[in-house]
Coordinates of C-alpha atoms in Angstrom, one line a residue:
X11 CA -51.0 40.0 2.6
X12 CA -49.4 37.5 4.9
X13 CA -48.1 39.0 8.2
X14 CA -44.1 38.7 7.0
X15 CA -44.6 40.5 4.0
X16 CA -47.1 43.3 6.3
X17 CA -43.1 43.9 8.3
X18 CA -41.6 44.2 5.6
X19 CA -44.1 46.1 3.0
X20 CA -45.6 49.9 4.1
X21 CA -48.1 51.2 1.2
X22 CA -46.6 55.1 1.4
X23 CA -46.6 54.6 5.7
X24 CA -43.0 55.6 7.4
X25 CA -42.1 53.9 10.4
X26 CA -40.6 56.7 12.9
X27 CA -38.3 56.3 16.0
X28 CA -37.3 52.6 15.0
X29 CA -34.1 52.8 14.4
X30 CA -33.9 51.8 10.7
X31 CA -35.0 53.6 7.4
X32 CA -38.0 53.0 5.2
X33 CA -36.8 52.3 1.0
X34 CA -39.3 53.1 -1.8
X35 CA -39.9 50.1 -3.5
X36 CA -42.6 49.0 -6.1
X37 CA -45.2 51.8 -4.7
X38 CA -44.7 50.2 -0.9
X39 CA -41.8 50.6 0.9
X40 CA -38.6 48.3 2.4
X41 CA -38.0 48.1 6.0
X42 CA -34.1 47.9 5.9
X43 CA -32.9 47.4 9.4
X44 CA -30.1 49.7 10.4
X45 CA -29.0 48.6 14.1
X46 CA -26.1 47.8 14.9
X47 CA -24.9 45.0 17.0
X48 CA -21.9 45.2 19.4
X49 CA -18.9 41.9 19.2
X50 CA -20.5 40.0 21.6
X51 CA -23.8 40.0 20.4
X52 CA -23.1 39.4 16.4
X53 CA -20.9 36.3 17.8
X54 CA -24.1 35.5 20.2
X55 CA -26.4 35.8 16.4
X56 CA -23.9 33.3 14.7
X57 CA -24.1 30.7 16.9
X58 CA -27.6 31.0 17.4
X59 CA -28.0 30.6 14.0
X60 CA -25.7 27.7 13.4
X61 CA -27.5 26.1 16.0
X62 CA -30.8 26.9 14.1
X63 CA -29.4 25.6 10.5
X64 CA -27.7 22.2 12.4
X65 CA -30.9 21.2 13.0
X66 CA -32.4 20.0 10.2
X67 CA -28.9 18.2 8.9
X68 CA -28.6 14.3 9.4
X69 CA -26.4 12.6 12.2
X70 CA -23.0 11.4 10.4
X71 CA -22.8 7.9 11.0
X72 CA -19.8 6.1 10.2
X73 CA -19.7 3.7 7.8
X74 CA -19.2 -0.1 9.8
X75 CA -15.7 -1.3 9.0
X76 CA -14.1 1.9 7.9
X77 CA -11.6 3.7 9.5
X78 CA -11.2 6.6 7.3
X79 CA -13.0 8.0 4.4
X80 CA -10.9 10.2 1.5
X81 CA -13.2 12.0 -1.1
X82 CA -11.5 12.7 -4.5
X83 CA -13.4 15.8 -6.1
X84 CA -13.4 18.4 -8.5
X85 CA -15.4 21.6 -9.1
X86 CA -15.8 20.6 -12.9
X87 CA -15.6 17.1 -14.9
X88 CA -13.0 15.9 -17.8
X89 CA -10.1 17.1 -15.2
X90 CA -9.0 13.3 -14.2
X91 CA -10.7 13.2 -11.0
X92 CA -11.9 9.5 -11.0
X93 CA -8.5 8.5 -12.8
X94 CA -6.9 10.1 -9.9
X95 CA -9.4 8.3 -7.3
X96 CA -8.8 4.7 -8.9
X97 CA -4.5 5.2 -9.0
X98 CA -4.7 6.7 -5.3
X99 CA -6.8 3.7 -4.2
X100 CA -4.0 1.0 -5.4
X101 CA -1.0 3.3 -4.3
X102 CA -2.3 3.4 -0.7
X103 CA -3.2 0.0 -0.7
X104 CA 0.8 -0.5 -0.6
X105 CA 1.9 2.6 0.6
X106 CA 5.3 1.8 1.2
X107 CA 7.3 1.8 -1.8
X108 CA 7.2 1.5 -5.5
X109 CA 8.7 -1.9 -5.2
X110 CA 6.5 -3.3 -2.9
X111 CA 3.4 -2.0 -5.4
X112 CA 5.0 -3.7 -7.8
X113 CA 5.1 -7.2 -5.5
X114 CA 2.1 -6.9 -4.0
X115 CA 0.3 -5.7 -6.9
X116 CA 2.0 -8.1 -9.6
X117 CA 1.8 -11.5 -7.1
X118 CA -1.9 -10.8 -6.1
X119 CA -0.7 -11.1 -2.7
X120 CA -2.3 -9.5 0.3
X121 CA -1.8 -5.2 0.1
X122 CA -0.4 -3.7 2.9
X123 CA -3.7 -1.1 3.8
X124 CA -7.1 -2.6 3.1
X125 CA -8.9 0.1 0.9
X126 CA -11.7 0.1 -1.2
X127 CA -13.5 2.4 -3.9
X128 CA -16.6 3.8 -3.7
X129 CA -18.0 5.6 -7.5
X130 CA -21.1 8.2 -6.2
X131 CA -21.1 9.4 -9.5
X132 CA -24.1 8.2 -10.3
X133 CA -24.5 9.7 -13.6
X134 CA -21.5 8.9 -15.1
X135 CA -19.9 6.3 -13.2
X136 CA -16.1 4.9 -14.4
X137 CA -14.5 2.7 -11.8
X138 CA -16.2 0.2 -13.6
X139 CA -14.5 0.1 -17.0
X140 CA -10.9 1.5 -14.9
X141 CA -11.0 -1.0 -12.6
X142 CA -11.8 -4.0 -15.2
X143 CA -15.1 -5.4 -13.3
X144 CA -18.5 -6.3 -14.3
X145 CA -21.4 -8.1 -12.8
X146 CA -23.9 -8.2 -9.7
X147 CA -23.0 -8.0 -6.0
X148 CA -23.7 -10.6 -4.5
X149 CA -25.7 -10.1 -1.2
X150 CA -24.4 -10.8 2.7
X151 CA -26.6 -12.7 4.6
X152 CA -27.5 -9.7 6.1
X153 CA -28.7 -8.7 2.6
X154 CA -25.9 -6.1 2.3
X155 CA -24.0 -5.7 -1.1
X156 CA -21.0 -7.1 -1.6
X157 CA -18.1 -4.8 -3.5
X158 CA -16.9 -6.6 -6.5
X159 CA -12.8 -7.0 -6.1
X160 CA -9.6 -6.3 -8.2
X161 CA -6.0 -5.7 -7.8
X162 CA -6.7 -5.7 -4.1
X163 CA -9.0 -2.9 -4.0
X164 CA -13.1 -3.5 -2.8
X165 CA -15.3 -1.3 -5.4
X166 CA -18.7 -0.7 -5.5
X167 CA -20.4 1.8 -7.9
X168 CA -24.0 2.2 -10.0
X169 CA -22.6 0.9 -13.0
X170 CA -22.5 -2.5 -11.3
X171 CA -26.2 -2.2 -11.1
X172 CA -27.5 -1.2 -14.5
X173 CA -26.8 -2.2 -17.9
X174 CA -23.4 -0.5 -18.8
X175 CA -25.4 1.7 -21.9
X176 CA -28.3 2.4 -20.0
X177 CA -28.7 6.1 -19.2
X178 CA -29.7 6.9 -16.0
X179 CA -32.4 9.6 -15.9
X180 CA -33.1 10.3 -12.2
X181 CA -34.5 12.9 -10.6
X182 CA -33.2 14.3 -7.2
X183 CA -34.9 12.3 -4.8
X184 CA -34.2 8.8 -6.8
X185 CA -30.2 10.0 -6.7
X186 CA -30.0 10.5 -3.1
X187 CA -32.1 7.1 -2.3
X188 CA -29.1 5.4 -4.6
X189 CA -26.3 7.5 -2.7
X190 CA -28.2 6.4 0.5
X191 CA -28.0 2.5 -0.6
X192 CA -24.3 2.8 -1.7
X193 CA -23.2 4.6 1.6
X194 CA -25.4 1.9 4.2
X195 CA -25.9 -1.2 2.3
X196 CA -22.7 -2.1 1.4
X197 CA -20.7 -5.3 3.5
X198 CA -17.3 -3.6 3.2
X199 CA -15.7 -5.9 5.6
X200 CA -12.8 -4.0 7.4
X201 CA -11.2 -1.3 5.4
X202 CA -8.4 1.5 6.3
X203 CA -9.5 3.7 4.1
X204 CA -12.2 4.4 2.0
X205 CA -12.0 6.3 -1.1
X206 CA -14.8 8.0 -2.6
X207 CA -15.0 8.6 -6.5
X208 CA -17.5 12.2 -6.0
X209 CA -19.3 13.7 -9.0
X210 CA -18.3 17.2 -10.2
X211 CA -20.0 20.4 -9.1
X212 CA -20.9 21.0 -5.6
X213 CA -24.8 20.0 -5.7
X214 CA -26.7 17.7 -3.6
X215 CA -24.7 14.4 -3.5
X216 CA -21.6 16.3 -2.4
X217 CA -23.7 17.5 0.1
X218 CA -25.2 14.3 1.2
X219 CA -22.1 12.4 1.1
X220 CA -20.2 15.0 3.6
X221 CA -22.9 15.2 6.1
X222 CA -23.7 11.6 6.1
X223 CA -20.4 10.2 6.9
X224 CA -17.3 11.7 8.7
X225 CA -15.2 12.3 6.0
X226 CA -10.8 12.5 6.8
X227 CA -10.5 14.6 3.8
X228 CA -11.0 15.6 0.2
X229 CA -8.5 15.5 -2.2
X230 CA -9.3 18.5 -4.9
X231 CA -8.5 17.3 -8.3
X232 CA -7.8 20.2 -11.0
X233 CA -6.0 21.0 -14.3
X234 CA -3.5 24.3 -14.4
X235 CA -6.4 25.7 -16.8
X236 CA -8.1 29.0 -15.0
X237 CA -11.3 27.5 -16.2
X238 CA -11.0 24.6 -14.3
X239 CA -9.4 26.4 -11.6
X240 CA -12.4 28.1 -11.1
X241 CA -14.4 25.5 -10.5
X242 CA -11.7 23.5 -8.0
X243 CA -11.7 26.3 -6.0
X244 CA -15.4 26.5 -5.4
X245 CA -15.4 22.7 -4.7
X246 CA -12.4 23.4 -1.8
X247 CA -14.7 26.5 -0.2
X248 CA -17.8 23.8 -0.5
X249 CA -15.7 21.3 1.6
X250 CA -14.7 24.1 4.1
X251 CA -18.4 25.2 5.0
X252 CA -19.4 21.5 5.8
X253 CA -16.3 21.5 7.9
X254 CA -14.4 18.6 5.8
X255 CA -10.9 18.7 5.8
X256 CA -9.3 19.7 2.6
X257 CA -6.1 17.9 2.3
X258 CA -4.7 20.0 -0.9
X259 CA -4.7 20.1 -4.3
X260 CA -3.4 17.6 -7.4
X261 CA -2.4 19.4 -10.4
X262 CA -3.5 17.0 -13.3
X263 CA -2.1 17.4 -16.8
X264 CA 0.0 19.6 -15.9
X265 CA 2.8 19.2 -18.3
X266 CA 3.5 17.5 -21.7
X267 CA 6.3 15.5 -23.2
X268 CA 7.0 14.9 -26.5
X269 CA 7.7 11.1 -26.5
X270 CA 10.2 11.8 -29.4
X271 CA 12.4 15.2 -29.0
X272 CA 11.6 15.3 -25.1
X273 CA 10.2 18.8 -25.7
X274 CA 7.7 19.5 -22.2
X275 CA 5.0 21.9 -23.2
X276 CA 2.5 22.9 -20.3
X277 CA -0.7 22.6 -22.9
X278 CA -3.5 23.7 -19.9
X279 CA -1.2 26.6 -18.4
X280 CA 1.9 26.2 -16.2
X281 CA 1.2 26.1 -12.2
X282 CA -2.0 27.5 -12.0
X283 CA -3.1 24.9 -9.3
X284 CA -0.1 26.3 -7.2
X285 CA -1.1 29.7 -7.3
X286 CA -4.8 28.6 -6.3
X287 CA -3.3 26.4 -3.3
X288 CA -1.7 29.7 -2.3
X289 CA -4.6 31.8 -2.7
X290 CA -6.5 29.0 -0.5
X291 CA -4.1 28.3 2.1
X292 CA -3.3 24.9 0.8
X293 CA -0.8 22.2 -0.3
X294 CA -0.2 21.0 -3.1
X295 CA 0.0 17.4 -3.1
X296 CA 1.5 16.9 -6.4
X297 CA 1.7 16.6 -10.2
X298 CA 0.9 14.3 -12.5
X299 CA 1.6 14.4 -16.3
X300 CA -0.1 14.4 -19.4
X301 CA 0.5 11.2 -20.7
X302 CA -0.8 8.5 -23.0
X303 CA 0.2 6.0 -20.6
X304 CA -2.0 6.6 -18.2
X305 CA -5.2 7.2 -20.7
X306 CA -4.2 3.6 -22.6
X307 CA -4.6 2.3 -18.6
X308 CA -6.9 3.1 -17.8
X309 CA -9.2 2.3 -20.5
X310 CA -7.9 -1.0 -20.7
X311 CA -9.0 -1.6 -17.0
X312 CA -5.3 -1.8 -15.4
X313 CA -4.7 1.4 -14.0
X314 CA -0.9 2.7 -14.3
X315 CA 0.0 2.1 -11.1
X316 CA -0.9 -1.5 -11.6
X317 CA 0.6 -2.2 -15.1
X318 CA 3.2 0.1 -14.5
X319 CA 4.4 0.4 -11.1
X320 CA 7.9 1.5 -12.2
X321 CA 7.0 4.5 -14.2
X322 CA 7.3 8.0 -13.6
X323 CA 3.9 8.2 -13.8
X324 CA 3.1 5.9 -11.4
X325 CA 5.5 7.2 -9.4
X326 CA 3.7 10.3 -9.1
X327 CA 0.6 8.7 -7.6
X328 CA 2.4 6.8 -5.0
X329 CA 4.2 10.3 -4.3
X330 CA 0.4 11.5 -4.0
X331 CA -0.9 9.0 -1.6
X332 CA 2.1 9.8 1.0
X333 CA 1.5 13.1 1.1
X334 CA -2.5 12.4 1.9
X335 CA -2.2 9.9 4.4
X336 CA 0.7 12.3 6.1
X337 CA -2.3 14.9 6.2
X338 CA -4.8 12.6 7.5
X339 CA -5.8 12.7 11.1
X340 CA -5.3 9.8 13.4
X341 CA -8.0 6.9 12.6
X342 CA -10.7 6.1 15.4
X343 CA -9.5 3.5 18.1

């Protein structure tokens, strides 16, 4: 018996005058510590623990050229998240107005903000098809990658490096090596912000990508639906123990119109995300519809705030990035 499990483990022995109380358990007994520790001293624990636990976590390093980083997540997929992330990269990129989208966007002229796209989902990665790109990235001649470019916006993702059916069946360490290449070895020039495509779920690339990189903020992505909502909230609380700034909550799909009578009918639940930014202490940065607009966009590789920078739904995207970069903190000098 190893010396831990001889404190913790007594075969029928009691342990007298120590201040705790001995448990049967399994024939032996538990030890189960019953002291208890004054304000200062608890506070004195957590720190000393912290301290303990920060050791072992990498040195964020920002990425060269990038002023701000703004992760789009969600607690569970199929909720919009990387439609969102592709429409919030082209509405900051002109951040001004719905008409100047429209001229800058439209007359391929220079966007106001530099931004570019960054798709960690390395499973299932979309920016590809949404963003109408294919082919290799080229290399620097410092032998970085270089992010393939449309409508203004830099992108890089996996999909640009394997064969657009190929599944990719990874295993943990192989994932974070690719997460690891697309954070450091890509030539991204000089960018305002950065926006980061995350995979669902709250598992190791979530966690490498926020300790990694100083990150602005996260932007949670969610339907009104409670199952969803479930998931969106652990994805917030995730954000929160890694100390990244959440900058509120987008409620996706969150209303249907009938194209023909006008009839709205709220198919995933009405407001739920508002309650849930409530419950969290947050904001809610705002709606977008259910629309087939937006789906025919985006699978057709111009995104709705490209093709249609006049629409309501569009609109709602460029009401979107205003509210984030009004939450962001100042940029690094």
């Amino acid at each position: 018996m190893g010396s831990w499990r001889r404190l913790l483990f007594f075969g029928g022995a009691s342990l007298r005058g120590c201040g705790g109380a001995c448990v049967p358990l399994g024939g032996g007994r538990v030890l189960i510590w019953g002291r208890q520790f004054s304000g200062a001293e608890s506070e004195t624990l957590k720190q000393r623990r912290t301290q303990i636990m920060s050791r072992g976590l990498p040195k964020q390093k920002p990425i060269d050229g990038v002023k701000q980083v703004i992760v789009v997540a969600s607690g569970k997929g199929g909720v919009g998240k990387s439609t969102t992330a592709v429409n919030l990269a082209l509405a900051l990129s002109a951040n001004d107005s719905v008409s100047q989208i429209h001229t800058v966007l439209q007359s391929h002229k220079s966007p106001s903000k530099a931004v570019g796209l960054l798709d960690v989902d390395v499973y299932g990665p979309s920016i590809p098809k949404m963003m109408n790109l294919k082919g290799d990235p080229e290399l620097s001649q410092s032998n970085l990658m270089r992010p393939l470019l449309n409508y203004g916006i830099a992108c890089m993702s996996m999909g640009f490096l394997i064969e657009e059916t190929a599944p990719i069946v990874w295993r943990g360490l192989m994932v974070m090596s690719a997460i690891e290449k697309l954070l450091r070895q890509v030539d991204w020039g000089q960018l305002d912000y950065l926006v980061v495509d995350m995979p669902p779920g709250t598992g190791d690339v979530q966690l490498s990508v926020s300790q990694n990189i100083p990150i602005s903020g996260a932007v949670i992505i969610s339907t009104p639906q409670d199952i969803a909502l479930m998931d969106a909230r652990k994805g917030a609380e995730m954000f929160r123990k890694v100390h990244v700034p959440v900058l509120g909550l987008v409620q996706n799909m969150s209303v249907f119109q009938c194209p023909k009578c006008k009839h709205k009918t709220h198919i995933f639940g009405a407001d739920g995300a508002r309650r849930l930014a409530r419950t969290l202490d947050l904001d809610i940065l705002g709606d977008i519809p259910l629309h087939l607009n937006i789906r025919e966009a985006s699978d057709t590789g111009q995104p709705i705030v490209f093709s249609q920078p006049e629409s309501d739904e569009a609109r709602a995207y460029l009401r979107i990035a205003t509210e984030v970069v009004r939450r962001l903190p100042p940029p690094p000098e």
